[in-house]
Every structure is written in C-alpha cells, then in structure tokens.
Amino acid sequence: MPRWLPRAMVLALALVALFQLGSWAFHQLIGLLINVLIAFFLALAIEPAVSWMASRGMRRGLATFLVFLGLVIAVAGFVTLLGSMLAGQIVRMIEGFPEYLDSVINWVNTTFHTELRRVDIQDSLLHSDWLRKYVQNSATGVLDISAQVLGGLFRLLTVALFSFYFAADGPRLRRALCSVLPPARQAEVLRAWEIAVDKTGGYLYSRGLMALISGVAHYVLLAALDIPYAPVLAVWVGLVSQFIPTIGTYMAGALPMLIAFTVDPWYALWVLVFVVIYQQFENYVLQPKLTSRTVDIHPAVAFGSVIAGTALLGAVGALIAIPAVATLQAFLGAYVKRYDVTDDPRVQGHRQRVPGPGVAERVRRLWGARGPAAGSEEGPA
C-alpha cells in the first residue's frame, strides 16, 4: 500500500466531516441569518433619516432611537385603533347573530319550502360531534399558538436589536469592513453601500406611495357604502396589502368584507369585487410603473425577482428581493461597457420585409417545377 494513501483517506474523511458539520451548523443558524438579513435591510431603510439627524449634530445612537420610537408609536397606535374596532365589531356580530340566522332560515324556508327552526339548528349544533371535536382540538392547540406568539415576539426583538446596532454603528461597521480591504476595494464597497441605501429607500417609498393610493381608493368605496370605521379600514388595507408579501392582499381584503357583511351582505360582495379589480389594476398598471421609476428596474425583472425571492426565503425573500436585485443591477452596471446603438429600424421593433416574387411568379415557378416531372412520369406509359 502506498504511503500517501492512509493520509489521503484521513484527509478525505476530515473534509467530509467538516462539510457535514458546516451543513448542520448552517441549518441550525438559518433562522438567525434570515433575521440578520431582515435587520440589515431595515437599517438601510432608516439610514437616510438617521444620517439626516446626525448631520444636524445629533448623536447617531440618539437619532436611531428616535426613529425607532416613532415607528413603535405609529405601529402601537394603529394596532390599538384596529383592536378597538375589531372588538366592537365582534360584539356587534355576536349580538346580531340571531337576527342573521333568522333571516337565513326564512330565506331557506321560502326558497326550498322547508320548515326549519332556529331552536332545532342550535340544538343540533350544540350536540354535534363536529363541535365537540373542534373544541377539543382548539383546547389542545392553545399551547402551540402561545409558543408561536412568543417565538414571533422573540424574533421581532432580535430583528429590532440587530437593526438598531446596524443603523447606530453604521460608520463603525463600514470602517471595520474597509480596514481589511485595499483602497480600490474600499471605494467599491462604499459605493455598493450607498447604492443599497438609495434602492432600499426608493423601494419603501414606492410601497408607501402605493399604500397611500390603495388606502384612499378603498376609503372612497367604504365611505360611499357607509361602512363604519372606514378610515381605519382604509389604512389597514393600504399597509397590509403592501408590506406583507404574498398573503397581505387576502388579509387586507378579508377584514373590510367582514365589517361590510355586518352592515349588508351585498356590501361585502361589492367590497370583494372592488378589491379584485383594484388588485389587477395595481399588479399590471400601478406597481410596474412605480417600481421601475423608484428602483429603476424593469417590471418583468421585478416580478421575477419576487418569485425567486419567495422560492428561496419565503415571505422575507419576497419583501427584500426587489431592493436586493436593484442594488446588484446598479452596482454591476458600472462595470458593463456600453456602446452606441445604431439607427437600425429593427432596434425599434420594425421588421424589414424583403421584396419577394408576386403571386403570378410563384405559380409559374411551381408549374415549371412540376411540369417536367409530370411529363417524365407520363412518357414511359
């Protein structure tokens, strides 16, 4: 046996063990890495406000704290208003449920010529096995829901802590990163950092503008239908539909429909139709135009980046995909050599038609090609 073979086998086993250990550690830390990524983009989003305050003589730590305090106050106020509205509407729905049930029973009896009674339906529901099993499953799932809520709060605290440090110690972080790079690379890193700040801010600006437009449009509809809490519902639709990826649209439209149903079931249908129509307008008209102007990427690239981000990181990937792709595109654009485009009409999509033979000429050529062949076939006969 060669002398190098045992050493090679030990080295191969060591590499396999290191790969397995690294893979295990990566899968264990994937949640933390995603939280750090979210915190980094959040720090980029608030960087313009923090830098503006710091340029006025305020310490970066205090400026970052004030920005976070404003965000917390805004979110807490919105959640408080929304919670009070939901509590009032739930009480109203519970109080009016017998009337809704009586109206449904009367409609069924009139339409299908039945003799249903509310007392019979209530007794059948209270003594049904389905309700008993549902209550048991709900009781056993309380602990799981509590664990998920606590996990979500811990994740939110982790993201907030990392984003605070990234924003407050931004200059120190950039200085530490540039200290291990040569001067030419330092300029590239700082340029990439500034591009990321601009693109992330532009993306949030476009989202905020679309949230404003969506909120105003839905407020007009809700106010026209005389739906209670129309301003709060409009703010809910605007924020949730724009800042919660994938399922935000459905969550945003469900609450106004529920509130409208308590007023008139037909109003809920009108709200559903309006939400669907407005969503199509936003997806195909409003969002591509605003996104292409604020983050300067093609609408098809923006759409593809959202799909790719969702496939890689889920809802988080869908939220940060567009600013990440815009930053990468702008950074790489400086290293791509561009040339002047010729005035060829084909650049504008105009095809050049080559003049061909007319119909008579085509018939003559076709007849000439078939004539000798036909004569040669008839000759031997």
mmCIF file of C-alpha atoms in Angstrom:
data_model
loop_
_atom_site.group_PDB
_atom_site.id
_atom_site.type_symbol
_atom_site.label_atom_id
_atom_site.label_comp_id
_atom_site.label_asym_id
_atom_site.label_seq_id
_atom_site.Cartn_x
_atom_site.Cartn_y
_atom_site.Cartn_z
ATOM 1 C CA MET A 1 0.000 0.000 0.000
ATOM 2 C CA PRO A 2 1.392 3.431 -0.901
ATOM 3 C CA ARG A 3 2.470 5.600 1.981
ATOM 4 C CA TRP A 4 0.282 8.529 0.876
ATOM 5 C CA LEU A 5 -2.965 6.502 0.781
ATOM 6 C CA PRO A 6 -3.690 6.470 4.580
ATOM 7 C CA ARG A 7 -3.005 10.199 4.756
ATOM 8 C CA ALA A 8 -5.315 10.834 1.782
ATOM 9 C CA MET A 9 -8.068 8.728 3.345
ATOM 10 C CA VAL A 10 -7.799 10.609 6.652
ATOM 11 C CA LEU A 11 -7.867 13.936 4.788
ATOM 12 C CA ALA A 12 -10.953 12.883 2.793
ATOM 13 C CA LEU A 13 -12.763 11.772 5.943
ATOM 14 C CA ALA A 14 -11.839 15.030 7.663
ATOM 15 C CA LEU A 15 -13.211 17.061 4.721
ATOM 16 C CA VAL A 16 -16.458 15.063 4.744
ATOM 17 C CA ALA A 17 -16.792 15.575 8.499
ATOM 18 C CA LEU A 18 -16.174 19.314 8.148
ATOM 19 C CA PHE A 19 -18.767 19.531 5.360
ATOM 20 C CA GLN A 20 -21.350 17.695 7.438
ATOM 21 C CA LEU A 21 -20.588 19.903 10.461
ATOM 22 C CA GLY A 22 -20.840 23.058 8.372
ATOM 23 C CA SER A 23 -24.114 21.917 6.810
ATOM 24 C CA TRP A 24 -25.570 21.105 10.221
ATOM 25 C CA ALA A 25 -24.465 24.468 11.642
ATOM 26 C CA PHE A 26 -25.906 26.336 8.643
ATOM 27 C CA HIS A 27 -29.299 24.666 9.005
ATOM 28 C CA GLN A 28 -29.302 25.401 12.718
ATOM 29 C CA LEU A 29 -28.424 29.064 12.165
ATOM 30 C CA ILE A 30 -30.608 29.708 9.114
ATOM 31 C CA GLY A 31 -33.246 31.428 11.263
ATOM 32 C CA LEU A 32 -30.668 33.753 12.806
ATOM 33 C CA LEU A 33 -29.150 34.529 9.396
ATOM 34 C CA ILE A 34 -32.565 35.465 7.995
ATOM 35 C CA ASN A 35 -33.195 37.727 10.992
ATOM 36 C CA VAL A 36 -29.836 39.433 10.453
ATOM 37 C CA LEU A 37 -30.656 39.899 6.754
ATOM 38 C CA ILE A 38 -34.009 41.498 7.602
ATOM 39 C CA ALA A 39 -32.325 43.722 10.175
ATOM 40 C CA PHE A 40 -29.710 44.827 7.638
ATOM 41 C CA PHE A 41 -32.325 45.927 5.093
ATOM 42 C CA LEU A 42 -34.330 47.638 7.840
ATOM 43 C CA ALA A 43 -31.191 49.534 8.868
ATOM 44 C CA LEU A 44 -30.662 50.548 5.237
ATOM 45 C CA ALA A 45 -34.250 51.792 5.101
ATOM 46 C CA ILE A 46 -33.885 54.100 8.110
ATOM 47 C CA GLU A 47 -30.329 55.148 7.224
ATOM 48 C CA PRO A 48 -31.391 58.375 5.384
ATOM 49 C CA ALA A 49 -33.380 59.618 8.402
ATOM 50 C CA VAL A 50 -30.611 58.725 10.857
ATOM 51 C CA SER A 51 -27.927 60.333 8.677
ATOM 52 C CA TRP A 52 -30.016 63.491 8.312
ATOM 53 C CA MET A 53 -30.353 63.818 12.094
ATOM 54 C CA ALA A 54 -26.667 63.027 12.603
ATOM 55 C CA SER A 55 -25.672 65.726 10.096
ATOM 56 C CA ARG A 56 -27.589 68.238 12.251
ATOM 57 C CA GLY A 57 -25.339 67.487 15.238
ATOM 58 C CA MET A 58 -27.307 64.705 16.924
ATOM 59 C CA ARG A 59 -25.563 61.535 18.009
ATOM 60 C CA ARG A 60 -26.309 58.535 15.805
ATOM 61 C CA GLY A 61 -27.428 56.412 18.734
ATOM 62 C CA LEU A 62 -29.988 59.011 19.818
ATOM 63 C CA ALA A 63 -31.121 59.564 16.226
ATOM 64 C CA THR A 64 -31.632 55.844 15.718
ATOM 65 C CA PHE A 65 -33.550 55.612 18.997
ATOM 66 C CA LEU A 66 -35.867 58.460 17.966
ATOM 67 C CA VAL A 67 -36.569 56.831 14.585
ATOM 68 C CA PHE A 68 -37.372 53.507 16.246
ATOM 69 C CA LEU A 69 -39.510 55.269 18.846
ATOM 70 C CA GLY A 70 -41.542 56.942 16.103
ATOM 71 C CA LEU A 71 -42.053 53.608 14.351
ATOM 72 C CA VAL A 72 -43.118 51.916 17.584
ATOM 73 C CA ILE A 73 -45.597 54.696 18.420
ATOM 74 C CA ALA A 74 -47.102 54.572 14.921
ATOM 75 C CA VAL A 75 -47.453 50.781 14.970
ATOM 76 C CA ALA A 76 -48.834 50.731 18.526
ATOM 77 C CA GLY A 77 -51.395 53.412 17.712
ATOM 78 C CA PHE A 78 -52.533 51.604 14.598
ATOM 79 C CA VAL A 79 -52.812 48.275 16.416
ATOM 80 C CA THR A 80 -54.767 49.915 19.251
ATOM 81 C CA LEU A 81 -57.262 51.507 16.865
ATOM 82 C CA LEU A 82 -57.599 48.298 14.916
ATOM 83 C CA GLY A 83 -58.056 46.220 18.079
ATOM 84 C CA SER A 84 -60.787 48.504 19.420
ATOM 85 C CA MET A 85 -62.553 48.424 16.071
ATOM 86 C CA LEU A 86 -62.392 44.630 15.866
ATOM 87 C CA ALA A 87 -63.609 44.239 19.442
ATOM 88 C CA GLY A 88 -66.607 46.465 18.779
ATOM 89 C CA GLN A 89 -67.472 44.697 15.553
ATOM 90 C CA ILE A 90 -67.163 41.238 17.132
ATOM 91 C CA VAL A 91 -69.550 42.246 19.924
ATOM 92 C CA ARG A 92 -71.930 43.662 17.336
ATOM 93 C CA MET A 93 -71.798 40.479 15.266
ATOM 94 C CA ILE A 94 -72.446 38.294 18.330
ATOM 95 C CA GLU A 95 -75.411 40.415 19.362
ATOM 96 C CA GLY A 96 -76.874 40.420 15.866
ATOM 97 C CA PHE A 97 -76.169 36.763 15.084
ATOM 98 C CA PRO A 98 -79.711 35.571 15.956
ATOM 99 C CA GLU A 99 -81.164 38.100 13.509
ATOM 100 C CA TYR A 100 -78.769 36.967 10.763
ATOM 101 C CA LEU A 101 -79.630 33.344 11.474
ATOM 102 C CA ASP A 102 -83.375 34.063 11.382
ATOM 103 C CA SER A 103 -83.052 35.854 8.050
ATOM 104 C CA VAL A 104 -81.087 32.958 6.568
ATOM 105 C CA ILE A 105 -83.611 30.415 7.882
ATOM 106 C CA ASN A 106 -86.537 32.432 6.473
ATOM 107 C CA TRP A 107 -84.830 32.605 3.088
ATOM 108 C CA VAL A 108 -84.186 28.842 3.069
ATOM 109 C CA ASN A 109 -87.769 28.064 4.122
ATOM 110 C CA THR A 110 -89.194 30.390 1.470
ATOM 111 C CA THR A 111 -86.917 29.190 -1.318
ATOM 112 C CA PHE A 112 -86.873 25.449 -0.675
ATOM 113 C CA HIS A 113 -90.258 25.104 1.085
ATOM 114 C CA THR A 114 -88.760 23.719 4.301
ATOM 115 C CA GLU A 115 -89.800 24.136 7.924
ATOM 116 C CA LEU A 116 -86.510 24.840 9.680
ATOM 117 C CA ARG A 117 -86.440 26.484 13.096
ATOM 118 C CA ARG A 118 -83.641 28.276 14.856
ATOM 119 C CA VAL A 119 -84.067 26.220 18.041
ATOM 120 C CA ASP A 120 -83.628 22.950 16.154
ATOM 121 C CA ILE A 121 -80.495 24.206 14.407
ATOM 122 C CA GLN A 122 -78.962 25.456 17.658
ATOM 123 C CA ASP A 123 -79.654 22.130 19.405
ATOM 124 C CA SER A 124 -78.146 20.148 16.541
ATOM 125 C CA LEU A 125 -75.032 22.328 16.596
ATOM 126 C CA LEU A 126 -74.586 22.130 20.369
ATOM 127 C CA HIS A 127 -74.921 18.345 20.405
ATOM 128 C CA SER A 128 -72.903 17.644 17.262
ATOM 129 C CA ASP A 129 -69.714 15.603 17.331
ATOM 130 C CA TRP A 130 -68.047 18.102 14.993
ATOM 131 C CA LEU A 131 -68.390 20.934 17.541
ATOM 132 C CA ARG A 132 -67.121 18.741 20.377
ATOM 133 C CA LYS A 133 -64.061 17.661 18.395
ATOM 134 C CA TYR A 134 -63.402 21.244 17.318
ATOM 135 C CA VAL A 135 -63.452 22.463 20.940
ATOM 136 C CA GLN A 136 -61.084 19.678 21.980
ATOM 137 C CA ASN A 137 -58.658 20.433 19.151
ATOM 138 C CA SER A 138 -58.805 24.145 19.933
ATOM 139 C CA ALA A 139 -58.043 23.489 23.592
ATOM 140 C CA THR A 140 -55.027 21.352 22.727
ATOM 141 C CA GLY A 141 -53.787 23.922 20.219
ATOM 142 C CA VAL A 142 -53.707 26.828 22.691
ATOM 143 C CA LEU A 143 -50.185 25.924 23.831
ATOM 144 C CA ASP A 144 -48.947 25.716 20.238
ATOM 145 C CA ILE A 145 -50.391 29.139 19.455
ATOM 146 C CA SER A 146 -48.828 30.604 22.600
ATOM 147 C CA ALA A 147 -45.442 29.152 21.658
ATOM 148 C CA GLN A 148 -45.727 30.617 18.147
ATOM 149 C CA VAL A 149 -46.647 34.036 19.542
ATOM 150 C CA LEU A 150 -43.695 34.000 21.945
ATOM 151 C CA GLY A 151 -41.387 32.857 19.150
ATOM 152 C CA GLY A 152 -42.629 35.669 16.924
ATOM 153 C CA LEU A 153 -42.055 38.259 19.644
ATOM 154 C CA PHE A 154 -38.529 36.959 20.265
ATOM 155 C CA ARG A 155 -37.793 37.095 16.529
ATOM 156 C CA LEU A 156 -39.153 40.640 16.323
ATOM 157 C CA LEU A 157 -36.959 41.682 19.257
ATOM 158 C CA THR A 158 -33.914 40.082 17.602
ATOM 159 C CA VAL A 159 -34.531 41.914 14.320
ATOM 160 C CA ALA A 160 -35.068 45.228 16.122
ATOM 161 C CA LEU A 161 -31.864 44.815 18.153
ATOM 162 C CA PHE A 162 -29.690 43.968 15.152
ATOM 163 C CA SER A 163 -31.192 46.734 13.013
ATOM 164 C CA PHE A 164 -30.577 49.257 15.817
ATOM 165 C CA TYR A 165 -26.904 48.296 16.024
ATOM 166 C CA PHE A 166 -26.527 48.317 12.217
ATOM 167 C CA ALA A 167 -28.019 51.815 11.975
ATOM 168 C CA ALA A 168 -26.405 53.327 15.073
ATOM 169 C CA ASP A 169 -22.931 51.889 14.372
ATOM 170 C CA GLY A 170 -23.117 52.195 10.592
ATOM 171 C CA PRO A 171 -19.928 54.272 10.185
ATOM 172 C CA ARG A 172 -18.010 51.992 12.547
ATOM 173 C CA LEU A 173 -19.246 48.927 10.673
ATOM 174 C CA ARG A 174 -18.188 50.387 7.324
ATOM 175 C CA ARG A 175 -14.810 51.379 8.756
ATOM 176 C CA ALA A 176 -14.210 47.886 10.131
ATOM 177 C CA LEU A 177 -15.192 46.324 6.805
ATOM 178 C CA CYS A 178 -12.970 48.654 4.784
ATOM 179 C CA SER A 179 -9.995 48.189 7.090
ATOM 180 C CA VAL A 180 -9.400 44.676 5.739
ATOM 181 C CA LEU A 181 -9.595 45.725 2.069
ATOM 182 C CA PRO A 182 -7.207 47.605 -0.236
ATOM 183 C CA PRO A 183 -8.124 51.223 -1.144
ATOM 184 C CA ALA A 184 -9.611 50.299 -4.537
ATOM 185 C CA ARG A 185 -11.889 47.693 -2.970
ATOM 186 C CA GLN A 186 -12.848 50.103 -0.196
ATOM 187 C CA ALA A 187 -14.271 52.549 -2.752
ATOM 188 C CA GLU A 188 -16.294 49.766 -4.366
ATOM 189 C CA VAL A 189 -17.715 48.604 -1.017
ATOM 190 C CA LEU A 190 -18.698 52.143 -0.018
ATOM 191 C CA ARG A 191 -20.298 52.716 -3.408
ATOM 192 C CA ALA A 192 -22.268 49.491 -3.111
ATOM 193 C CA TRP A 193 -23.396 50.527 0.387
ATOM 194 C CA GLU A 194 -24.697 53.877 -0.871
ATOM 195 C CA ILE A 195 -26.500 52.216 -3.778
ATOM 196 C CA ALA A 196 -28.152 49.779 -1.371
ATOM 197 C CA VAL A 197 -29.354 52.670 0.803
ATOM 198 C CA ASP A 198 -30.783 54.532 -2.218
ATOM 199 C CA LYS A 199 -32.515 51.484 -3.701
ATOM 200 C CA THR A 200 -33.967 50.310 -0.393
ATOM 201 C CA GLY A 201 -35.262 53.790 0.332
ATOM 202 C CA GLY A 202 -36.737 54.024 -3.162
ATOM 203 C CA TYR A 203 -38.444 50.681 -2.773
ATOM 204 C CA LEU A 204 -40.006 51.668 0.554
ATOM 205 C CA TYR A 205 -41.033 54.991 -0.987
ATOM 206 C CA SER A 206 -42.840 53.187 -3.798
ATOM 207 C CA ARG A 207 -44.514 50.835 -1.308
ATOM 208 C CA GLY A 208 -45.602 53.759 0.842
ATOM 209 C CA LEU A 209 -46.997 55.590 -2.179
ATOM 210 C CA MET A 210 -48.931 52.502 -3.308
ATOM 211 C CA ALA A 211 -50.233 52.063 0.252
ATOM 212 C CA LEU A 212 -51.466 55.670 0.196
ATOM 213 C CA ILE A 213 -53.193 55.235 -3.167
ATOM 214 C CA SER A 214 -54.742 51.930 -2.102
ATOM 215 C CA GLY A 215 -55.940 53.395 1.187
ATOM 216 C CA VAL A 216 -57.557 56.402 -0.494
ATOM 217 C CA ALA A 217 -59.276 54.253 -3.133
ATOM 218 C CA HIS A 218 -60.697 51.830 -0.581
ATOM 219 C CA TYR A 219 -61.724 54.679 1.725
ATOM 220 C CA VAL A 220 -63.811 56.200 -1.061
ATOM 221 C CA LEU A 221 -65.610 52.884 -1.554
ATOM 222 C CA LEU A 222 -66.156 52.226 2.161
ATOM 223 C CA ALA A 223 -67.354 55.765 2.791
ATOM 224 C CA ALA A 224 -69.736 55.542 -0.161
ATOM 225 C CA LEU A 225 -71.199 52.318 1.273
ATOM 226 C CA ASP A 226 -71.383 53.937 4.739
ATOM 227 C CA ILE A 227 -69.216 51.191 6.301
ATOM 228 C CA PRO A 228 -68.216 52.000 9.906
ATOM 229 C CA TYR A 229 -64.560 52.672 10.716
ATOM 230 C CA ALA A 230 -63.847 53.466 7.064
ATOM 231 C CA PRO A 231 -60.604 55.442 7.759
ATOM 232 C CA VAL A 232 -59.104 52.689 9.923
ATOM 233 C CA LEU A 233 -60.085 50.012 7.415
ATOM 234 C CA ALA A 234 -58.553 52.033 4.584
ATOM 235 C CA VAL A 235 -55.257 52.345 6.484
ATOM 236 C CA TRP A 236 -55.392 48.608 7.209
ATOM 237 C CA VAL A 237 -55.872 47.740 3.532
ATOM 238 C CA GLY A 238 -53.097 50.076 2.392
ATOM 239 C CA LEU A 239 -50.444 48.939 4.870
ATOM 240 C CA VAL A 240 -51.179 45.207 4.989
ATOM 241 C CA SER A 241 -51.543 44.773 1.226
ATOM 242 C CA GLN A 242 -48.199 46.482 0.532
ATOM 243 C CA PHE A 243 -45.924 45.470 3.406
ATOM 244 C CA ILE A 244 -46.975 41.852 3.981
ATOM 245 C CA PRO A 245 -45.892 39.790 0.966
ATOM 246 C CA THR A 246 -47.900 37.009 -0.693
ATOM 247 C CA ILE A 247 -50.852 36.809 1.715
ATOM 248 C CA GLY A 248 -51.119 40.511 2.512
ATOM 249 C CA THR A 249 -53.683 41.177 -0.191
ATOM 250 C CA TYR A 250 -56.034 38.488 1.101
ATOM 251 C CA MET A 251 -55.622 39.587 4.718
ATOM 252 C CA ALA A 252 -56.236 43.208 3.750
ATOM 253 C CA GLY A 253 -59.440 42.466 1.837
ATOM 254 C CA ALA A 254 -60.919 39.997 4.317
ATOM 255 C CA LEU A 255 -61.422 42.468 7.172
ATOM 256 C CA PRO A 256 -63.381 45.126 5.194
ATOM 257 C CA MET A 257 -65.532 42.357 3.738
ATOM 258 C CA LEU A 258 -66.301 41.064 7.227
ATOM 259 C CA ILE A 259 -67.224 44.518 8.514
ATOM 260 C CA ALA A 260 -69.330 45.205 5.407
ATOM 261 C CA PHE A 261 -71.155 41.912 5.919
ATOM 262 C CA THR A 262 -72.343 43.109 9.320
ATOM 263 C CA VAL A 263 -73.985 46.083 7.587
ATOM 264 C CA ASP A 264 -75.359 44.341 4.494
ATOM 265 C CA PRO A 265 -74.282 41.043 2.874
ATOM 266 C CA TRP A 266 -74.476 42.693 -0.552
ATOM 267 C CA TYR A 267 -71.971 45.320 0.586
ATOM 268 C CA ALA A 268 -69.476 42.524 1.275
ATOM 269 C CA LEU A 269 -69.894 41.366 -2.317
ATOM 270 C CA TRP A 270 -69.280 44.905 -3.598
ATOM 271 C CA VAL A 271 -66.127 45.147 -1.494
ATOM 272 C CA LEU A 272 -64.899 41.801 -2.848
ATOM 273 C CA VAL A 273 -65.440 42.897 -6.449
ATOM 274 C CA PHE A 274 -63.658 46.201 -5.846
ATOM 275 C CA VAL A 275 -60.696 44.515 -4.113
ATOM 276 C CA VAL A 276 -60.241 42.077 -7.012
ATOM 277 C CA ILE A 277 -60.486 44.809 -9.678
ATOM 278 C CA TYR A 278 -58.148 47.160 -7.835
ATOM 279 C CA GLN A 279 -55.633 44.364 -7.267
ATOM 280 C CA GLN A 280 -55.466 43.712 -11.012
ATOM 281 C CA PHE A 281 -55.015 47.440 -11.671
ATOM 282 C CA GLU A 282 -52.239 47.602 -9.094
ATOM 283 C CA ASN A 283 -50.430 44.482 -10.354
ATOM 284 C CA TYR A 284 -50.480 45.348 -14.052
ATOM 285 C CA VAL A 285 -50.523 49.162 -14.141
ATOM 286 C CA LEU A 286 -49.566 50.907 -10.906
ATOM 287 C CA GLN A 287 -46.875 48.695 -9.387
ATOM 288 C CA PRO A 288 -44.750 48.187 -12.556
ATOM 289 C CA LYS A 289 -44.649 51.931 -13.254
ATOM 290 C CA LEU A 290 -43.786 52.990 -9.710
ATOM 291 C CA THR A 291 -41.284 50.202 -9.168
ATOM 292 C CA SER A 292 -39.497 50.868 -12.445
ATOM 293 C CA ARG A 293 -39.136 54.559 -11.581
ATOM 294 C CA THR A 294 -38.149 54.354 -7.915
ATOM 295 C CA VAL A 295 -35.776 51.377 -8.029
ATOM 296 C CA ASP A 296 -35.034 51.651 -11.782
ATOM 297 C CA ILE A 297 -35.560 48.030 -12.774
ATOM 298 C CA HIS A 298 -37.733 46.546 -15.474
ATOM 299 C CA PRO A 299 -41.204 45.385 -14.331
ATOM 300 C CA ALA A 300 -40.515 41.872 -15.597
ATOM 301 C CA VAL A 301 -37.258 41.761 -13.610
ATOM 302 C CA ALA A 302 -39.107 42.989 -10.515
ATOM 303 C CA PHE A 303 -41.778 40.320 -10.927
ATOM 304 C CA GLY A 304 -39.203 37.576 -11.488
ATOM 305 C CA SER A 305 -37.121 38.700 -8.513
ATOM 306 C CA VAL A 306 -40.168 38.491 -6.230
ATOM 307 C CA ILE A 307 -40.892 34.946 -7.423
ATOM 308 C CA ALA A 308 -37.249 33.926 -6.951
ATOM 309 C CA GLY A 309 -37.078 35.538 -3.506
ATOM 310 C CA THR A 310 -40.257 33.759 -2.432
ATOM 311 C CA ALA A 311 -38.867 30.432 -3.615
ATOM 312 C CA LEU A 312 -35.609 30.972 -1.696
ATOM 313 C CA LEU A 313 -36.650 32.669 1.544
ATOM 314 C CA GLY A 314 -40.434 32.707 1.534
ATOM 315 C CA ALA A 315 -42.191 35.920 2.583
ATOM 316 C CA VAL A 316 -38.908 37.520 3.656
ATOM 317 C CA GLY A 317 -37.389 36.896 0.236
ATOM 318 C CA ALA A 318 -40.432 38.407 -1.472
ATOM 319 C CA LEU A 319 -40.066 41.568 0.627
ATOM 320 C CA ILE A 320 -36.340 42.174 0.100
ATOM 321 C CA ALA A 321 -35.978 40.721 -3.409
ATOM 322 C CA ILE A 322 -36.641 43.939 -5.347
ATOM 323 C CA PRO A 323 -34.215 46.226 -3.435
ATOM 324 C CA ALA A 324 -31.564 43.491 -3.473
ATOM 325 C CA VAL A 325 -31.850 42.975 -7.242
ATOM 326 C CA ALA A 326 -31.948 46.732 -7.851
ATOM 327 C CA THR A 327 -28.775 47.194 -5.802
ATOM 328 C CA LEU A 328 -26.998 44.389 -7.642
ATOM 329 C CA GLN A 329 -28.098 45.710 -11.040
ATOM 330 C CA ALA A 330 -26.970 49.263 -10.285
ATOM 331 C CA PHE A 331 -23.628 48.092 -8.888
ATOM 332 C CA LEU A 332 -22.849 45.799 -11.802
ATOM 333 C CA GLY A 333 -23.966 48.435 -14.289
ATOM 334 C CA ALA A 334 -20.791 50.420 -13.617
ATOM 335 C CA TYR A 335 -18.628 47.520 -14.853
ATOM 336 C CA VAL A 336 -20.556 46.807 -18.067
ATOM 337 C CA LYS A 337 -19.161 48.537 -21.135
ATOM 338 C CA ARG A 338 -21.900 50.039 -23.289
ATOM 339 C CA TYR A 339 -21.829 51.101 -26.943
ATOM 340 C CA ASP A 340 -23.879 53.474 -29.062
ATOM 341 C CA VAL A 341 -26.821 51.753 -30.713
ATOM 342 C CA THR A 342 -27.216 52.093 -34.482
ATOM 343 C CA ASP A 343 -30.274 53.689 -36.054
ATOM 344 C CA ASP A 344 -31.426 50.387 -37.499
ATOM 345 C CA PRO A 345 -35.264 50.248 -37.568
ATOM 346 C CA ARG A 346 -35.121 46.713 -36.230
ATOM 347 C CA VAL A 347 -33.949 48.134 -32.889
ATOM 348 C CA GLN A 348 -37.365 49.797 -32.547
ATOM 349 C CA GLY A 349 -39.147 46.560 -33.405
ATOM 350 C CA HIS A 350 -39.848 47.379 -37.071
ATOM 351 C CA ARG A 351 -39.249 44.393 -39.322
ATOM 352 C CA GLN A 352 -37.735 44.853 -42.754
ATOM 353 C CA ARG A 353 -39.611 42.913 -45.372
ATOM 354 C CA VAL A 354 -37.506 41.592 -48.246
ATOM 355 C CA PRO A 355 -39.369 42.072 -51.568
ATOM 356 C CA GLY A 356 -40.228 38.657 -52.955
ATOM 357 C CA PRO A 357 -41.843 37.332 -56.124
ATOM 358 C CA GLY A 358 -45.501 38.027 -56.739
ATOM 359 C CA VAL A 359 -48.301 35.511 -56.864
ATOM 360 C CA ALA A 360 -48.073 35.002 -60.642
ATOM 361 C CA GLU A 361 -44.335 34.425 -60.446
ATOM 362 C CA ARG A 362 -44.771 31.861 -57.670
ATOM 363 C CA VAL A 363 -47.410 29.984 -59.666
ATOM 364 C CA ARG A 364 -45.188 29.987 -62.772
ATOM 365 C CA ARG A 365 -42.219 28.644 -60.822
ATOM 366 C CA LEU A 366 -44.338 25.985 -59.172
ATOM 367 C CA TRP A 367 -45.826 24.904 -62.517
ATOM 368 C CA GLY A 368 -42.369 24.855 -64.132
ATOM 369 C CA ALA A 369 -41.030 22.667 -61.317
ATOM 370 C CA ARG A 370 -43.878 20.159 -61.613
ATOM 371 C CA GLY A 371 -44.255 20.164 -65.430
ATOM 372 C CA PRO A 372 -41.143 18.189 -66.455
ATOM 373 C CA ALA A 373 -41.645 15.757 -63.600
ATOM 374 C CA ALA A 374 -45.201 15.082 -64.738
ATOM 375 C CA GLY A 375 -44.064 14.669 -68.370
ATOM 376 C CA SER A 376 -41.319 12.262 -67.371
ATOM 377 C CA GLU A 377 -43.836 10.164 -65.479
ATOM 378 C CA GLU A 378 -46.246 10.047 -68.441
ATOM 379 C CA GLY A 379 -43.544 9.284 -71.051
ATOM 380 C CA PRO A 380 -42.905 5.581 -70.303
ATOM 381 C CA ALA A 381 -46.607 4.881 -70.076
#
